[in-house]
């Protein structure tokens, strides 16, 4: 099954992706994670992407599309995959449609007013990618794998505001795009984490 997880920053894509990937045994491909790995390793792609990510802007389409195209050619994708954070523009969606077929687009629908708090309070496990929130978690070790908990550099209020504006202008039109292709599944992302996952499993 080839799946896209769509939704604003903070809608819960990463949280659900970890669960979906585990249940359906398909790789979780997050373009944001790929960029953060490249930044950490100091690669040319990482250096280029960092300037955009720090400002809360999108990395240019051609850079992201090439990364995804190469990633989808890897062996572990042959029985399906889960895209998280890609596509984010109509141009990326068009490029993707020339590379592969998509079975389902899960849109995590959520009131944008909730997102600044979710993002600035987010903490993540460096090893398994599990997301936490400071309202319910204050540890320094992941409860799933013991990995180190960290806060993303771009989860500060200035960058968050610009990411939310970018979402409204450039990514939200994808809801209409995939709806017109009859693959869109809307899920209420404002429910608790387990209920969101239950609804996703039902719809898949
Ligand atoms: P995204 O990958 O879409 O940017 P995350 O999955 O990282 O979003 O979630 C952002 C923040 O919101 C994290 O702190 C996470 O723990 C929290 N979160 C995710 N899903 C829910 C939910 N259904 N209800 C409340 N908080 C959530
Ligand atoms: P994310 O981890 O999905 O929140 O992405 C973090 C940042 O990486 C975004 O704010 C963008 O700067 C960049 N990024 C991730 N995915 C894409 C994409 N598909 N297109 C452009 N930029 C992206």
XYZ file of N, CA and C and ligand atoms in Angstrom:
662
model
N 0.841 -1.198 0.000
C 0.000 0.000 0.000
C 0.880 1.254 0.000
N 0.628 2.148 -0.936
C 1.372 3.411 -1.006
C 0.509 4.520 -0.409
N 0.981 5.092 0.690
C 0.149 6.025 1.450
C 0.847 7.375 1.619
N 0.050 8.435 1.547
C 0.555 9.778 1.880
C -0.147 10.235 3.152
N 0.622 10.807 4.078
C 0.037 11.438 5.266
C 0.103 12.942 5.059
N -1.071 13.539 4.974
C -1.157 14.973 4.715
C -1.629 15.674 5.992
N -1.240 16.935 6.149
C -1.704 17.660 7.331
C -0.730 18.772 7.665
N -1.224 19.756 8.381
C -0.394 20.908 8.755
C 0.745 20.463 9.668
N 1.777 21.300 9.799
C 2.818 20.994 10.783
C 2.175 20.865 12.164
N 2.461 19.763 12.858
C 1.895 19.570 14.193
C 0.568 18.832 14.194
N 0.054 18.473 13.018
C -1.252 17.800 12.952
C -1.191 16.388 13.531
N 0.034 15.850 13.629
C 0.170 14.501 14.199
C 0.687 13.481 13.185
N 1.272 13.938 12.083
C 1.725 13.017 11.028
C 2.817 12.064 11.552
N 3.827 12.637 12.188
C 4.932 11.804 12.681
C 4.446 10.805 13.724
N 3.589 11.275 14.619
C 3.043 10.418 15.680
C 2.312 9.221 15.075
N 1.484 9.472 14.082
C 0.710 8.392 13.469
C 1.589 7.552 12.539
N 2.569 8.191 11.910
C 3.422 7.467 10.956
C 4.165 6.320 11.635
N 4.672 6.585 12.843
C 5.385 5.537 13.576
C 4.459 4.330 13.770
N 3.205 4.604 14.101
C 2.244 3.525 14.365
C 1.826 2.805 13.084
N 1.563 3.567 12.030
C 1.129 2.965 10.752
C 2.254 2.082 10.189
N 3.466 2.617 10.231
C 4.613 1.912 9.677
C 4.823 0.575 10.398
N 4.624 0.599 11.720
C 4.776 -0.615 12.521
C 3.686 -1.630 12.179
N 2.455 -1.149 12.093
C 1.336 -2.071 11.867
C 1.346 -2.682 10.468
N 1.609 -1.856 9.471
C 1.516 -2.341 8.084
C 2.870 -2.769 7.516
N 3.924 -2.660 8.352
C 5.270 -3.083 7.935
C 5.703 -2.408 6.639
N 5.502 -1.102 6.588
C 5.968 -0.341 5.428
C 6.886 0.773 5.934
N 7.900 1.157 5.138
C 8.822 2.187 5.621
C 8.166 3.553 5.745
N 8.553 4.256 6.792
C 8.080 5.621 7.044
C 9.096 6.568 6.420
N 8.681 7.282 5.386
C 9.610 8.187 4.702
C 9.213 9.628 5.000
N 10.006 10.278 5.852
C 9.733 11.670 6.215
C 10.808 12.537 5.570
N 10.396 13.434 4.680
C 11.401 14.288 4.029
C 12.062 15.201 5.063
N 11.308 15.611 6.076
C 11.898 16.433 7.140
C 13.013 15.668 7.849
N 12.764 14.375 8.160
C 13.797 13.557 8.817
C 15.014 13.406 7.908
N 14.768 13.234 6.624
C 15.891 13.073 5.679
C 16.748 14.352 5.679
N 16.079 15.511 5.670
C 16.844 16.768 5.708
C 17.616 16.912 7.018
N 16.960 16.595 8.134
C 17.649 16.741 9.433
C 18.871 15.822 9.521
N 18.763 14.625 8.933
C 19.912 13.693 8.917
C 21.042 14.304 8.073
N 20.671 14.869 6.928
C 21.681 15.490 6.053
C 22.344 16.694 6.713
N 21.549 17.456 7.473
C 22.106 18.629 8.172
C 23.121 18.156 9.219
N 22.728 17.119 9.955
C 23.605 16.586 11.006
C 24.918 16.082 10.422
N 24.817 15.462 9.240
C 26.017 14.891 8.612
C 26.788 15.919 7.791
N 26.230 17.133 7.665
C 26.915 18.199 6.941
C 27.043 17.958 5.440
N 26.093 17.249 4.846
C 26.155 16.989 3.392
C 25.768 18.256 2.615
N 26.082 18.310 1.304
C 25.678 19.471 0.491
C 24.165 19.703 0.527
N 23.382 18.619 0.460
C 21.913 18.761 0.539
C 21.519 19.373 1.881
N 22.159 18.901 2.941
C 21.864 19.418 4.275
C 22.165 20.905 4.381
N 23.307 21.311 3.838
C 23.688 22.730 3.901
C 22.683 23.601 3.161
N 22.259 23.111 2.000
C 21.297 23.864 1.192
C 19.939 23.946 1.917
N 19.482 22.794 2.439
C 18.156 22.734 3.067
C 18.088 23.573 4.342
N 19.191 23.627 5.082
C 19.173 24.281 6.399
C 18.715 25.738 6.309
N 19.145 26.427 5.275
C 18.801 27.842 5.140
C 17.285 28.026 5.047
N 16.624 27.129 4.346
C 15.161 27.216 4.210
C 14.472 26.774 5.495
N 14.925 25.648 6.035
C 14.271 25.067 7.223
C 14.328 26.039 8.399
N 15.481 26.688 8.588
C 15.633 27.634 9.702
C 14.652 28.792 9.598
N 14.268 29.144 8.367
C 13.325 30.254 8.187
C 11.875 29.779 8.129
N 11.675 28.469 8.180
C 10.317 27.945 8.094
C 9.771 27.955 6.684
N 10.684 28.026 5.717
C 10.250 27.997 4.310
C 10.449 26.604 3.723
N 9.867 26.377 2.546
C 10.024 25.073 1.910
C 11.343 25.001 1.140
N 11.957 23.851 1.204
C 13.132 23.565 0.385
C 12.634 23.485 -1.074
N 13.422 23.961 -2.057
C 12.927 23.972 -3.438
C 12.452 22.594 -3.925
N 11.378 22.619 -4.715
C 10.744 21.381 -5.183
C 11.734 20.395 -5.800
N 12.629 20.910 -6.676
C 13.489 19.959 -7.407
C 14.420 19.192 -6.467
N 14.829 19.835 -5.371
C 15.706 19.158 -4.404
C 14.940 18.023 -3.716
N 13.720 18.329 -3.269
C 12.920 17.329 -2.533
C 12.494 16.194 -3.452
N 12.071 16.539 -4.653
C 11.571 15.506 -5.570
C 12.679 14.499 -5.894
N 13.886 14.979 -6.103
C 14.988 14.070 -6.428
C 15.256 13.104 -5.264
N 15.202 13.648 -4.052
C 15.441 12.810 -2.866
C 14.380 11.710 -2.774
N 13.117 12.111 -2.958
C 12.031 11.133 -2.819
C 12.091 10.106 -3.948
N 12.361 10.564 -5.137
C 12.437 9.646 -6.282
C 13.496 8.562 -6.014
N 14.646 8.975 -5.525
C 15.707 7.998 -5.230
C 15.325 7.082 -4.076
N 14.684 7.655 -3.065
C 14.315 6.842 -1.886
C 13.303 5.762 -2.256
N 12.359 6.113 -3.146
C 11.304 5.151 -3.500
C 11.837 3.992 -4.355
N 13.049 4.169 -4.889
C 13.646 3.080 -5.688
C 14.287 2.024 -4.796
N 14.419 2.319 -3.505
C 15.083 1.365 -2.620
C 14.190 0.145 -2.378
N 14.866 -0.979 -2.111
C 14.192 -2.284 -2.017
C 13.041 -2.319 -1.021
N 13.230 -1.644 0.126
C 12.225 -1.746 1.191
C 10.893 -1.097 0.802
N 10.867 -0.390 -0.331
C 9.625 0.272 -0.755
C 8.796 -0.604 -1.681
N 9.299 -1.799 -1.991
C 8.609 -2.530 -3.059
C 7.216 -3.037 -2.665
N 6.954 -3.182 -1.355
C 5.600 -3.587 -0.938
C 4.788 -2.430 -0.373
N 5.229 -1.219 -0.654
C 4.492 -0.052 -0.188
C 5.334 0.833 0.713
N 4.811 2.008 0.992
C 5.533 2.980 1.825
C 4.566 4.047 2.307
N 5.044 4.795 3.290
C 4.241 5.848 3.890
C 5.012 7.162 3.776
N 4.478 8.102 3.021
C 5.143 9.403 2.860
C 4.606 10.380 3.899
N 5.519 11.022 4.633
C 5.142 11.974 5.691
C 5.853 13.291 5.396
N 5.054 14.327 5.070
C 5.663 15.637 4.790
C 6.004 15.835 3.327
N 5.600 14.909 2.503
C 5.768 15.005 1.053
C 4.569 14.351 0.396
N 3.949 14.959 -0.625
C 4.256 16.271 -1.207
C 3.731 17.426 -0.350
N 4.312 18.596 -0.582
C 3.898 19.792 0.156
C 3.497 20.925 -0.781
N 3.652 20.708 -2.086
C 3.212 21.703 -3.078
C 2.543 20.947 -4.223
N 1.761 21.692 -5.024
C 1.117 21.055 -6.176
C 2.166 20.526 -7.148
N 3.261 21.265 -7.307
C 4.318 20.811 -8.226
C 4.913 19.483 -7.743
N 5.082 19.333 -6.432
C 5.607 18.068 -5.902
C 4.607 16.935 -6.140
N 3.308 17.232 -5.955
C 2.281 16.206 -6.157
C 2.255 15.759 -7.624
N 2.388 16.705 -8.519
C 2.416 16.372 -9.952
C 3.638 15.525 -10.268
N 4.781 15.906 -9.714
C 6.011 15.139 -9.959
C 5.855 13.715 -9.411
N 5.261 13.599 -8.218
C 5.069 12.278 -7.608
C 4.169 11.397 -8.468
N 3.144 12.011 -9.072
C 2.200 11.224 -9.876
C 2.885 10.618 -11.105
N 4.013 11.189 -11.497
C 4.756 10.624 -12.635
C 5.709 9.520 -12.193
N 5.941 9.431 -10.882
C 6.885 8.435 -10.364
C 6.159 7.169 -9.887
N 4.966 7.356 -9.284
C 4.317 6.225 -8.606
C 2.802 6.427 -8.501
N 2.094 5.326 -8.194
C 0.655 5.425 -7.894
C 0.466 5.536 -6.396
N -0.588 6.217 -5.996
C -0.892 6.374 -4.579
C -2.247 5.724 -4.292
N -2.303 4.887 -3.230
C -3.554 4.208 -2.900
C -4.439 5.030 -1.977
N -3.829 5.745 -1.040
C -4.635 6.511 -0.081
C -3.873 7.737 0.396
N -4.605 8.836 0.544
C -4.033 10.059 1.121
C -4.822 10.348 2.398
N -4.152 10.213 3.531
C -4.825 10.441 4.810
C -4.577 11.877 5.231
N -5.659 12.646 5.311
C -5.521 14.050 5.702
C -5.899 14.209 7.174
N -4.928 14.582 7.994
C -5.208 14.824 9.410
C -5.727 16.250 9.545
N -7.023 16.325 9.745
C -7.719 17.596 9.753
C -7.722 18.159 11.179
N -7.269 19.409 11.330
C -7.177 19.960 12.683
C -7.280 21.482 12.672
N -7.845 22.032 13.743
C -7.953 23.476 13.899
C -6.540 24.074 14.008
N -6.191 24.958 13.075
C -4.821 25.491 13.030
C -4.434 26.232 14.314
N -5.440 26.688 15.060
C -5.156 27.433 16.299
C -4.463 26.553 17.357
N -4.640 25.227 17.222
C -4.041 24.317 18.215
C -2.560 24.047 17.948
N -2.101 24.440 16.758
C -0.812 23.907 16.317
C 0.413 24.593 16.912
N 0.333 25.889 17.180
C 1.504 26.578 17.736
C 1.890 25.930 19.067
N 0.891 25.614 19.885
C 1.169 24.987 21.176
C 1.734 23.578 20.997
N 1.128 22.825 20.070
C 1.633 21.463 19.825
C 3.093 21.489 19.382
N 3.430 22.453 18.508
C 4.787 22.455 17.928
C 5.841 22.988 18.892
N 5.507 24.065 19.603
C 6.523 24.615 20.510
C 6.731 23.695 21.722
N 5.724 22.862 22.024
C 5.852 21.933 23.157
C 6.307 20.543 22.738
N 6.589 20.374 21.465
C 6.967 19.033 20.963
C 8.393 18.652 21.376
N 8.573 17.401 21.744
C 9.898 16.827 21.976
C 9.923 15.503 21.219
N 11.105 15.120 20.718
C 11.193 13.952 19.832
C 12.335 13.038 20.258
N 12.135 11.734 20.020
C 13.220 10.790 20.277
C 14.160 10.767 19.070
N 15.446 10.956 19.358
C 16.444 10.980 18.284
C 16.578 9.627 17.594
N 16.246 8.541 18.300
C 16.467 7.214 17.719
C 15.247 6.661 16.991
N 14.065 6.645 17.647
C 12.918 5.995 16.993
C 11.922 7.001 16.441
N 12.115 8.294 16.717
C 11.247 9.302 16.116
C 9.935 9.528 16.856
N 9.729 8.842 17.975
C 8.475 9.028 18.728
C 8.352 10.497 19.159
N 7.127 11.051 18.992
C 6.870 12.445 19.396
C 6.253 12.485 20.778
N 6.686 13.454 21.569
C 6.093 13.678 22.887
C 5.663 15.133 22.972
N 4.914 15.442 24.058
C 4.555 16.846 24.279
C 4.822 17.174 25.738
N 5.367 18.373 25.991
C 5.757 18.721 27.365
C 4.567 18.735 28.328
N 3.339 18.824 27.799
C 2.176 18.831 28.694
C 1.995 17.481 29.385
N 2.536 16.404 28.776
C 2.350 15.087 29.383
C 3.655 14.320 29.559
N 4.780 14.952 29.218
C 6.061 14.234 29.272
C 7.197 15.188 29.594
N 8.004 14.843 30.607
C 9.108 15.747 30.935
C 10.441 15.009 31.026
N 10.470 13.749 30.544
C 11.689 12.951 30.660
C 12.766 13.335 29.653
N 13.939 12.722 29.810
C 15.009 12.973 28.848
C 15.340 11.717 28.050
N 14.617 10.622 28.369
C 14.816 9.362 27.644
C 13.498 8.873 27.076
N 13.533 8.331 25.866
C 12.327 7.823 25.208
C 11.771 6.623 25.975
N 10.454 6.606 26.205
C 9.866 5.491 26.949
C 9.774 4.236 26.077
N 9.875 4.413 24.743
C 9.787 3.246 23.855
C 11.140 2.567 23.682
N 12.207 3.386 23.466
C 13.491 2.771 23.103
C 14.672 3.274 23.936
N 14.420 4.221 24.841
C 15.517 4.715 25.681
C 16.374 5.787 25.011
N 16.009 6.153 23.761
C 16.786 7.156 23.015
C 16.715 8.546 23.649
N 17.606 9.418 23.174
C 17.684 10.779 23.722
C 16.524 11.642 23.193
N 15.919 12.409 24.084
C 14.825 13.300 23.705
C 15.396 14.683 23.368
N 14.954 15.268 22.255
C 15.454 16.600 21.895
C 14.320 17.470 21.350
N 14.612 18.767 21.257
C 13.647 19.704 20.668
C 14.195 20.174 19.325
N 13.357 20.162 18.295
C 13.808 20.617 16.975
C 14.103 22.116 16.982
N 15.157 22.523 16.254
C 15.526 23.947 16.177
C 14.391 24.785 15.598
N 13.620 24.188 14.672
C 12.567 24.985 14.005
C 11.246 24.973 14.773
N 11.210 24.375 15.962
C 9.983 24.402 16.766
C 9.961 25.608 17.704
N 10.449 26.757 17.231
C 10.331 28.001 18.008
C 9.213 28.834 17.383
N 8.641 29.751 18.143
C 7.389 30.386 17.726
C 7.498 31.160 16.396
N 8.641 31.840 16.153
C 8.777 32.607 14.893
C 8.715 31.659 13.692
N 9.531 30.596 13.759
C 9.579 29.655 12.629
C 8.245 28.915 12.491
N 7.634 28.582 13.618
C 6.348 27.887 13.584
C 5.317 28.745 12.845
N 5.278 30.045 13.159
C 4.309 30.918 12.490
C 4.535 30.929 10.984
N 5.784 30.981 10.576
C 6.008 31.020 9.140
C 5.680 29.670 8.497
N 5.939 28.551 9.214
C 5.576 27.221 8.665
C 4.061 27.091 8.504
N 3.313 27.684 9.433
C 1.850 27.577 9.331
C 1.314 28.408 8.158
N 1.944 29.569 7.912
C 1.544 30.385 6.760
C 1.877 29.658 5.454
N 3.071 29.065 5.416
C 3.464 28.291 4.230
C 2.470 27.152 3.998
N 2.052 26.494 5.077
C 1.076 25.399 4.939
C -0.206 25.916 4.278
N -0.743 27.011 4.814
C -2.006 27.572 4.284
C -1.888 27.869 2.803
N -0.769 28.496 2.422
C -0.630 28.970 1.046
C -0.232 27.884 0.060
N 0.659 26.985 0.489
C 1.236 26.068 -0.497
C 0.803 24.615 -0.367
N 0.488 24.180 0.852
C 0.197 22.748 1.046
C -1.301 22.459 1.107
N -2.062 23.371 1.710
C -3.502 23.125 1.854
C -4.208 22.828 0.515
N -3.803 23.459 -0.586
C -4.458 23.142 -1.865
C -4.368 21.661 -2.263
N -3.471 20.912 -1.621
C -3.363 19.484 -1.950
C -4.588 18.700 -1.492
N -5.324 19.238 -0.516
C -6.540 18.554 -0.047
C -7.514 18.461 -1.222
N -7.709 19.574 -1.889
C -8.604 19.626 -3.046
C -8.055 18.751 -4.190
N -6.753 18.837 -4.385
C -6.091 18.082 -5.462
C -6.358 16.579 -5.309
N -6.133 16.035 -4.090
C -6.307 14.599 -3.894
C -7.779 14.219 -3.754
N -8.579 15.157 -3.284
C -10.010 14.893 -3.211
C -10.554 14.676 -4.623
N -10.104 15.494 -5.563
C -10.598 15.377 -6.944
C -10.104 14.077 -7.591
N -9.082 13.468 -7.012
C -8.603 12.185 -7.543
C -9.215 10.999 -6.784
N -10.152 11.306 -5.876
C -10.882 10.276 -5.109
C -10.004 9.377 -4.238
N -8.904 9.891 -3.755
C -8.062 9.073 -2.862
C -7.975 9.674 -1.457
N -8.642 10.808 -1.254
C -8.493 11.508 0.031
C -9.362 10.890 1.126
N -8.768 10.657 2.299
C -9.511 10.187 3.476
C -9.299 11.212 4.576
N -10.368 11.858 4.991
C -10.260 12.860 6.053
C -10.387 12.213 7.419
N -9.448 12.540 8.296
C -9.480 12.012 9.666
C -9.438 13.199 10.617
N -10.250 13.123 11.682
C -10.257 14.200 12.671
C -8.994 14.094 13.537
N -8.035 14.994 13.283
C -6.749 14.962 13.990
C -6.799 15.616 15.357
N -7.972 16.102 15.747
C -8.108 16.748 17.055
C -8.463 15.774 18.162
N -8.650 14.510 17.797
C -8.987 13.498 18.807
C -7.708 13.003 19.468
N -7.881 12.151 20.516
C -6.637 11.695 21.146
C -5.908 10.731 20.212
N -4.621 10.532 20.505
C -3.719 9.840 19.581
C -4.232 8.440 19.203
N -4.706 7.684 20.199
C -5.169 6.318 19.915
C -6.409 6.319 19.038
N -7.306 7.310 19.268
C -8.541 7.365 18.478
C -8.221 7.745 17.020
N -7.264 8.664 16.841
C -6.856 9.026 15.478
C -6.342 7.781 14.762
N -5.497 7.025 15.460
C -4.922 5.818 14.839
C -6.022 4.811 14.495
N -6.970 4.650 15.425
C -8.083 3.715 15.193
C -8.845 4.111 13.926
N -9.101 5.397 13.762
C -9.831 5.866 12.577
C -9.026 5.633 11.292
N -7.712 5.816 11.392
C -6.856 5.596 10.216
C -6.916 4.124 9.806
N -6.790 3.242 10.780
C -6.813 1.801 10.480
C -8.156 1.428 9.857
N -9.238 1.973 10.394
C -10.569 1.694 9.843
C -10.655 2.113 8.388
N -10.144 3.320 8.098
C -10.285 3.852 6.746
C -9.366 3.133 5.747
N -8.252 2.584 6.265
C -7.353 1.865 5.350
C -7.865 0.457 5.080
P 3.679 16.505 12.620
O 4.565 15.319 12.302
O 2.405 16.504 11.834
O 4.404 17.815 12.512
P 3.723 15.413 15.347
O 3.215 14.023 15.151
O 5.184 15.548 15.584
O 3.229 16.381 14.137
O 2.895 16.051 16.565
C 3.138 17.390 17.004
C 2.957 17.476 18.526
O 1.592 17.225 18.858
C 3.787 16.467 19.337
O 4.183 17.097 20.526
C 2.810 15.323 19.590
O 3.132 14.634 20.782
C 1.484 16.070 19.712
N 0.337 15.293 19.188
C 0.303 14.505 18.093
N -0.924 13.960 17.911
C -1.697 14.445 18.927
C -3.078 14.267 19.309
N -3.908 13.482 18.589
N -3.522 14.942 20.382
C -2.688 15.734 21.116
N -1.389 15.940 20.824
C -0.889 15.297 19.744
P 8.812 18.451 8.786
O 9.770 17.568 9.526
O 7.927 17.669 7.844
O 8.046 19.358 9.703
O 9.706 19.380 7.841
C 10.652 20.285 8.387
C 11.103 21.257 7.317
O 11.772 20.566 6.246
C 9.980 22.049 6.621
O 9.598 23.207 7.354
C 10.643 22.392 5.279
O 11.547 23.476 5.407
C 11.475 21.133 4.984
N 10.686 20.158 4.200
C 10.279 18.927 4.597
N 9.571 18.317 3.634
C 9.526 19.192 2.589
C 8.914 19.166 1.302
N 8.194 18.114 0.893
N 9.075 20.253 0.495
C 9.807 21.301 0.890
N 10.384 21.404 2.092
C 10.249 20.366 2.946
